[in-house]
mmCIF file of C-alpha atoms in Angstrom:
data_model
loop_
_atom_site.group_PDB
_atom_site.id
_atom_site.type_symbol
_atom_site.label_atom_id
_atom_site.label_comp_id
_atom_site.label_asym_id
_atom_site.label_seq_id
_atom_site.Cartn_x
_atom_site.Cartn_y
_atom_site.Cartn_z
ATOM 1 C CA UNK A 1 -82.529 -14.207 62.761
ATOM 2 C CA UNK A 2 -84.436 -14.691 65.857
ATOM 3 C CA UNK A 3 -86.988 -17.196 66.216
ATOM 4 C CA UNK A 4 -89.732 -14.168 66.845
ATOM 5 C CA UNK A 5 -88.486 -13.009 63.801
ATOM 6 C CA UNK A 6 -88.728 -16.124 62.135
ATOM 7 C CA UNK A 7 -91.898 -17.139 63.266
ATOM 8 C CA UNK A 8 -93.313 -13.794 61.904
ATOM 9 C CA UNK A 9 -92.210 -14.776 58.312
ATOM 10 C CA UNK A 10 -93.732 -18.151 58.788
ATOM 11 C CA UNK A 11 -96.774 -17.034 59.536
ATOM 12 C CA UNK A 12 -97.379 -14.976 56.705
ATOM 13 C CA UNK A 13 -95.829 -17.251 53.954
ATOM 14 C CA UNK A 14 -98.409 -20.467 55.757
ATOM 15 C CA UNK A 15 -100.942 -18.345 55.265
ATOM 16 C CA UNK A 16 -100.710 -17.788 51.816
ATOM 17 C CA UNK A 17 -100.055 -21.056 51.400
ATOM 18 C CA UNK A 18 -102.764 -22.500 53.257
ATOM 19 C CA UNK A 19 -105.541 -19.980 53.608
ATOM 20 C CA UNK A 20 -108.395 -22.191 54.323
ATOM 21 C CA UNK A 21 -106.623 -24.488 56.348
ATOM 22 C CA UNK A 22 -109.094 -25.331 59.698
ATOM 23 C CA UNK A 23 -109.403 -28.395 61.892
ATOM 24 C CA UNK A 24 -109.435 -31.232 59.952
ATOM 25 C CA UNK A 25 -112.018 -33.482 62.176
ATOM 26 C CA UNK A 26 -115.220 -32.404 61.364
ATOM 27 C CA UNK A 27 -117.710 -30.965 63.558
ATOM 28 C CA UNK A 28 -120.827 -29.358 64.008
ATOM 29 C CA UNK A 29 -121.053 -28.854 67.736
ATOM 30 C CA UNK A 30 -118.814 -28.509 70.654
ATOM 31 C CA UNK A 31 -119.377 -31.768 71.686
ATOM 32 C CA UNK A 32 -118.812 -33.628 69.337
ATOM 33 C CA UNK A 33 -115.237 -31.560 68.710
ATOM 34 C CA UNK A 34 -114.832 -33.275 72.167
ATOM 35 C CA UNK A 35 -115.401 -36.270 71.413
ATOM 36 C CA UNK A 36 -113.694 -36.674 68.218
ATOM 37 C CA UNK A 37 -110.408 -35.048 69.633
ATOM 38 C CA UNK A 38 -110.263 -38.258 72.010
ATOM 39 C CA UNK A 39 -110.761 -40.571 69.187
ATOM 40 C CA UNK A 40 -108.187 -39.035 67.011
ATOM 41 C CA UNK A 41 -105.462 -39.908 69.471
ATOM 42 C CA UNK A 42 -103.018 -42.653 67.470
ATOM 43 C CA UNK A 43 -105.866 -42.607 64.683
ATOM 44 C CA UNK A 44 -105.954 -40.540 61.738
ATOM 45 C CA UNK A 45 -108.453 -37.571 61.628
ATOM 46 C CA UNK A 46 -110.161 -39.553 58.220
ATOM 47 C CA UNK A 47 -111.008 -42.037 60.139
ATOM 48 C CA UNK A 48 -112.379 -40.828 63.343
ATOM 49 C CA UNK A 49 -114.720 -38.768 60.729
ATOM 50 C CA UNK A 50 -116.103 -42.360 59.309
ATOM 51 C CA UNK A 51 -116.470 -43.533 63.174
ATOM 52 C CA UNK A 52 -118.303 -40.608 64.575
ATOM 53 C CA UNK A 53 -121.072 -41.187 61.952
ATOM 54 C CA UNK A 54 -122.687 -44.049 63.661
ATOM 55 C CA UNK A 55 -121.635 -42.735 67.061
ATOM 56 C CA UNK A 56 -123.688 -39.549 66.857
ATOM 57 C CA UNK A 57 -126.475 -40.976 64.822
ATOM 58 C CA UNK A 58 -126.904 -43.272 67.844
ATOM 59 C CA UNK A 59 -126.587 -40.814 70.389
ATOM 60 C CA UNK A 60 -127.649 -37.210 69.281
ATOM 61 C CA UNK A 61 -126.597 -35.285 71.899
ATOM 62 C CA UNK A 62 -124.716 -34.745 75.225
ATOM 63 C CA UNK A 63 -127.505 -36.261 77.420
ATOM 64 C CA UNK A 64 -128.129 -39.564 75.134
ATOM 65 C CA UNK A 65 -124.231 -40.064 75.498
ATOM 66 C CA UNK A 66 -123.915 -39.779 79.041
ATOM 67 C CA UNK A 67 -126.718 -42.410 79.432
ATOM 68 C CA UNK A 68 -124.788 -45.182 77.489
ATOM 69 C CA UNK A 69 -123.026 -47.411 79.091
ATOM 70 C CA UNK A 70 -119.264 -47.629 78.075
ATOM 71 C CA UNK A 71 -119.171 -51.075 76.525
ATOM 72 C CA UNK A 72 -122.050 -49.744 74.047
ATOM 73 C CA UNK A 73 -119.632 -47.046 72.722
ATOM 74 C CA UNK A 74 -116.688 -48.833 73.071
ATOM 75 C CA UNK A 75 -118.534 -50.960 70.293
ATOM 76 C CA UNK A 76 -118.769 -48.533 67.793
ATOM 77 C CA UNK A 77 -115.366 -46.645 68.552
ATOM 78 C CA UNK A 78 -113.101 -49.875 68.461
ATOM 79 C CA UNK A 79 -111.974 -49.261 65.210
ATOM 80 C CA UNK A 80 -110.354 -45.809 66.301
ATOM 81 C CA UNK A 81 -108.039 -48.100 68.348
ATOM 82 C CA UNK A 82 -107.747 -47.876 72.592
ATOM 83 C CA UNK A 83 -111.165 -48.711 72.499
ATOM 84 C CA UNK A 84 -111.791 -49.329 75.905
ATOM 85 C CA UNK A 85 -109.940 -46.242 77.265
ATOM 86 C CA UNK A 86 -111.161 -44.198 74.857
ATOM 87 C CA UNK A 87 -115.152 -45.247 75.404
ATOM 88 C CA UNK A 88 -114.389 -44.429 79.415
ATOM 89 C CA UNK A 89 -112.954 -41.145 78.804
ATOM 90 C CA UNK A 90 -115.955 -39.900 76.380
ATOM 91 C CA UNK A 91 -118.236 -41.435 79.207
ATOM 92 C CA UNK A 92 -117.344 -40.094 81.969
ATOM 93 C CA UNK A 93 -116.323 -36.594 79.909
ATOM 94 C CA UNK A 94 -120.259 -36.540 78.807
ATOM 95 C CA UNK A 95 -121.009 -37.206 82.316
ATOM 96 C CA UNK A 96 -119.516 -34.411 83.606
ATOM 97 C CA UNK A 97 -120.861 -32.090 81.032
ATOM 98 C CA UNK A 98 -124.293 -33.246 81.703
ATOM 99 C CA UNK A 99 -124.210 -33.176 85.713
ATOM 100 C CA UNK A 100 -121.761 -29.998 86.056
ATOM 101 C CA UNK A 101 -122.018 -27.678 83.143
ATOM 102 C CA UNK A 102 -125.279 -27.901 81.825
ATOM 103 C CA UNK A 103 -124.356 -29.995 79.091
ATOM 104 C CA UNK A 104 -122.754 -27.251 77.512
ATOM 105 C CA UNK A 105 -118.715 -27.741 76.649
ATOM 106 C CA UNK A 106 -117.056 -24.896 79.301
ATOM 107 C CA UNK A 107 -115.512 -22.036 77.417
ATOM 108 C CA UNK A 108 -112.490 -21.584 79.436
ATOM 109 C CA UNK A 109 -109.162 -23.610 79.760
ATOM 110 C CA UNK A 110 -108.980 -24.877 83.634
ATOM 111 C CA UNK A 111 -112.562 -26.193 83.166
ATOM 112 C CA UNK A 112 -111.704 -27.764 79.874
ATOM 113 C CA UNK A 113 -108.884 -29.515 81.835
ATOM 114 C CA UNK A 114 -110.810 -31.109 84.314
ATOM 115 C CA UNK A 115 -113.140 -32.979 82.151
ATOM 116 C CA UNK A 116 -111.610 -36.848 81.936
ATOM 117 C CA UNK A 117 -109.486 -37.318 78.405
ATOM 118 C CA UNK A 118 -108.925 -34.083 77.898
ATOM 119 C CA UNK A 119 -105.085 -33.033 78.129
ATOM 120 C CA UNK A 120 -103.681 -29.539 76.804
ATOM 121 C CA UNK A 121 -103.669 -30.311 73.138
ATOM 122 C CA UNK A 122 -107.411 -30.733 73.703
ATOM 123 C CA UNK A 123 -108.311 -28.109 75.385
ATOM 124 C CA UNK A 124 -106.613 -25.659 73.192
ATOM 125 C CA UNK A 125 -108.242 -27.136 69.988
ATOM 126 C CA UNK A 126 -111.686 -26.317 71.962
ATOM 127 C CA UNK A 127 -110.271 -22.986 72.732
ATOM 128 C CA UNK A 128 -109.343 -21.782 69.410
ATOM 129 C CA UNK A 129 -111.600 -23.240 67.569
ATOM 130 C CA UNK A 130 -115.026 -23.617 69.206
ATOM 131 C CA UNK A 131 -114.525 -19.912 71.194
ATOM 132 C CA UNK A 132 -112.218 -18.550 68.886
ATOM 133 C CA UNK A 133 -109.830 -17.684 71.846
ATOM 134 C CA UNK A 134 -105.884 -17.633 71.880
ATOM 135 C CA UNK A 135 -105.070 -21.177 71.635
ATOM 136 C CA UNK A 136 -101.574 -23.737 70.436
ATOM 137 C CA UNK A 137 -101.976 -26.832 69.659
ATOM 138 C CA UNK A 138 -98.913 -28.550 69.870
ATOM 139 C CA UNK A 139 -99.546 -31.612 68.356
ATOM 140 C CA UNK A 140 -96.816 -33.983 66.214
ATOM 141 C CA UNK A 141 -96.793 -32.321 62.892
ATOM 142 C CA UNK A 142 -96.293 -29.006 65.254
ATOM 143 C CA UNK A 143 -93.606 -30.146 67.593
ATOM 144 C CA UNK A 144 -91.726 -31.715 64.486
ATOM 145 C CA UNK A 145 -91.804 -28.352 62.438
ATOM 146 C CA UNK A 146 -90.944 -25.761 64.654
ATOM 147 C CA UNK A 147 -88.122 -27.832 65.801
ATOM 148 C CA UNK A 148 -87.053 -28.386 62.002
ATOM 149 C CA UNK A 149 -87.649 -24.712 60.888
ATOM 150 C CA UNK A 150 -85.835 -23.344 64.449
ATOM 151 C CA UNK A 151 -89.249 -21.973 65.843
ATOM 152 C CA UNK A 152 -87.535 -24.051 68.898
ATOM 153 C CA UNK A 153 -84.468 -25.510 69.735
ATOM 154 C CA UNK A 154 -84.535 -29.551 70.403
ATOM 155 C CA UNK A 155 -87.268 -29.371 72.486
ATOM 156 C CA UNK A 156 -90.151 -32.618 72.333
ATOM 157 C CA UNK A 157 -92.195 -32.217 75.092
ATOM 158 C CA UNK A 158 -95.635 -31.013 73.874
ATOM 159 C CA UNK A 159 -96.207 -28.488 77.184
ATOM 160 C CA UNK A 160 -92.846 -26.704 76.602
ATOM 161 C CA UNK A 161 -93.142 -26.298 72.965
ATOM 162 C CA UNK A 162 -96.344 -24.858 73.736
ATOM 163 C CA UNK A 163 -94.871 -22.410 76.670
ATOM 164 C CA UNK A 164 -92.478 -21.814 73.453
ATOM 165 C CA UNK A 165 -94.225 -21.160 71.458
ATOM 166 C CA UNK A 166 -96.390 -18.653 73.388
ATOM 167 C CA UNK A 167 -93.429 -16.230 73.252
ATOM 168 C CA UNK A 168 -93.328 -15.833 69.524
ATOM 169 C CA UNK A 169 -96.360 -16.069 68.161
ATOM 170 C CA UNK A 170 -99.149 -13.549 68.397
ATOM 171 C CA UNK A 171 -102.029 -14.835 70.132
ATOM 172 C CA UNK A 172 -104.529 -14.187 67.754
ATOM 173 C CA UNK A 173 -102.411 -16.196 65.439
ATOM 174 C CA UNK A 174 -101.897 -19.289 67.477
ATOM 175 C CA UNK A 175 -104.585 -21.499 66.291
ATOM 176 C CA UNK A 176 -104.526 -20.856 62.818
ATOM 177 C CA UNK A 177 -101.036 -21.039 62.569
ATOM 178 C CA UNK A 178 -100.818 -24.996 64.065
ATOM 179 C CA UNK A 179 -103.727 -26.117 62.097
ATOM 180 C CA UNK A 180 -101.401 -24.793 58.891
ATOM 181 C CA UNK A 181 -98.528 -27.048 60.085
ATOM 182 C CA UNK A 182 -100.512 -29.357 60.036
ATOM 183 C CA UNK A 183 -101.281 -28.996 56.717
ATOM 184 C CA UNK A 184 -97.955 -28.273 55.581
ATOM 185 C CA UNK A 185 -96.386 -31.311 57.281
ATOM 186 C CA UNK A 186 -98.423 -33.501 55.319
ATOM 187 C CA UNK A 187 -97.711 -32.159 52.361
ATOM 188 C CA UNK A 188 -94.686 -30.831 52.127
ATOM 189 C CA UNK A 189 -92.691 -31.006 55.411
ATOM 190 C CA UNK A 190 -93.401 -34.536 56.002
ATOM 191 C CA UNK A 191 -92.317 -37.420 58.727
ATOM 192 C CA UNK A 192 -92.399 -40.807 56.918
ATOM 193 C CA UNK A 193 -90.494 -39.751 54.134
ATOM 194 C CA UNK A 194 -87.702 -36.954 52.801
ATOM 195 C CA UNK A 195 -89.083 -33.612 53.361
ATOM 196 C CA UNK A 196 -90.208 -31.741 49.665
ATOM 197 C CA UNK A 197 -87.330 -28.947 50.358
ATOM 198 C CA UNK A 198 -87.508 -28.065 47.380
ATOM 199 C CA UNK A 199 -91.363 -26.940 46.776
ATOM 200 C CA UNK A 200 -91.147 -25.388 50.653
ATOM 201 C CA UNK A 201 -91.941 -22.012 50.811
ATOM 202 C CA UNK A 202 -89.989 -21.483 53.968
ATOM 203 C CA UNK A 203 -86.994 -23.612 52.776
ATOM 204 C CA UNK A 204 -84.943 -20.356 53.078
ATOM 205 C CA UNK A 205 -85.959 -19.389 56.858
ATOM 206 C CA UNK A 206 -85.405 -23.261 57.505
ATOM 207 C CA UNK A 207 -82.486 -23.796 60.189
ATOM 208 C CA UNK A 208 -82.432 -27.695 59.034
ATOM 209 C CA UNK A 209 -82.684 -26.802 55.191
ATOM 210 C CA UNK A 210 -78.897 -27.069 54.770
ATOM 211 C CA UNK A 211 -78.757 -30.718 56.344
ATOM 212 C CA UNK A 212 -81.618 -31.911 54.243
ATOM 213 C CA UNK A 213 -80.103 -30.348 50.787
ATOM 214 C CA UNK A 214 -77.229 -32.296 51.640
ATOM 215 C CA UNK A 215 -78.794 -35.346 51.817
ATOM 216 C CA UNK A 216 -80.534 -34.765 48.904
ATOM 217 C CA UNK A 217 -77.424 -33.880 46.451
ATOM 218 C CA UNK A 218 -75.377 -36.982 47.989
ATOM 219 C CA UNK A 219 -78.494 -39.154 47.528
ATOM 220 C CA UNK A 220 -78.257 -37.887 43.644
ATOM 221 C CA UNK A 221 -74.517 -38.317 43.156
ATOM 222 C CA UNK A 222 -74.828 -42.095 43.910
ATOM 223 C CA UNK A 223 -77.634 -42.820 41.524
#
């Protein structure tokens, strides 16, 4: 089986799987998707959600963010860990929204790229889910399970899964597809602790299922 031909199966059993599955920070604006993306970086998702709260209450909009100084939001984001960094980034990101793009969030990748915090993973979240353009986000629970199902071969780096990845999957499929690994490596194909084999719907397409049944049987022959 090739991994085009796997990644086709994958795709369709995810989706029955997980047919609601979306971004999981929440968001009303493109902005604030923006924001939140930078927070979320070593911090879970559920908490950036709490944070943003009294982030946004205090400053409504692009304009009212730009104006604060970084120490004020650094205040507020702290618990979202990398405080300082991250209260720079969404500073100077504002910034540049307000004085160079109309403080609108730019609809296209390069410009996306220039705006301070914002790294590929970023942008392509924006992409896909703000413009609903082709878009991978390669983020952990992505890198880890195409490189356990055999969607790639060893390969860590989040750009070159990415380029990867961009061979096999269908563009207008991209986006969807990554947000359902992300749903399916909490829940099933997970990091922290034995992956549920046995309740995985693409157990049979998996190149690493064999290893991890193993495991599993030798684990129950000692008990």
């Amino acid at each position: 089986m090739t991994e085009k031909e796997r990644a086709a199966i994958a795709i369709e059993r995810l989706k029955k799987e997980y047919p609601d599955a979306g971004c999981t920070l929440d968001y009303n604006e493109a902005w604030k998707l923006l924001v939140s993306v930078r927070l979320a970086a070593q911090c879970t998702d559920e908490r950036v959600n709490v944070i943003v709260q009294d982030l946004f209450a205090k400053y409504p909009g692009v304009d009212a963010l730009a104006a604060a100084e970084p120490e004020d939001i650094e205040a507020i984001v702290r618990p979202c860990g990398l405080g300082r960094s991250k209260a720079r980034d969404i500073s100077k990101c504002m910034r540049m929204l307000r004085d160079e793009f109309g403080g609108k969030v730019p609809d296209n990748f390069d410009d996306l790229m220039k705006l301070p915090g914002v790294g590929r993973k970023s942008a392509n979240l924006i992409m896909g889910d703000v413009f609903g353009k082709p878009a991978i986000v390669t983020d952990t629970h992505c890198i880890r399970l195409c490189n356990r199902i055999g969607l790639v071969d060893g390969i860590k780096e989040p750009k070159k899964v990415e380029m990867a990845l961009w061979k096999i999957i269908p563009p207008e499929e991209g986006s969807d597809f990554c947000h359902r690994l992300v749903y399916h490596g909490r829940e099933v194909c997970t990091a922290r602790t034995t992956p549920h084999c046995e309740r995985c719907c693409l157990k049979d397409i998996c190149r690493s299922y064999p290893d991890y049944k193993k495991q599993a049987e030798e684990k129950a022959a000692k008990k």
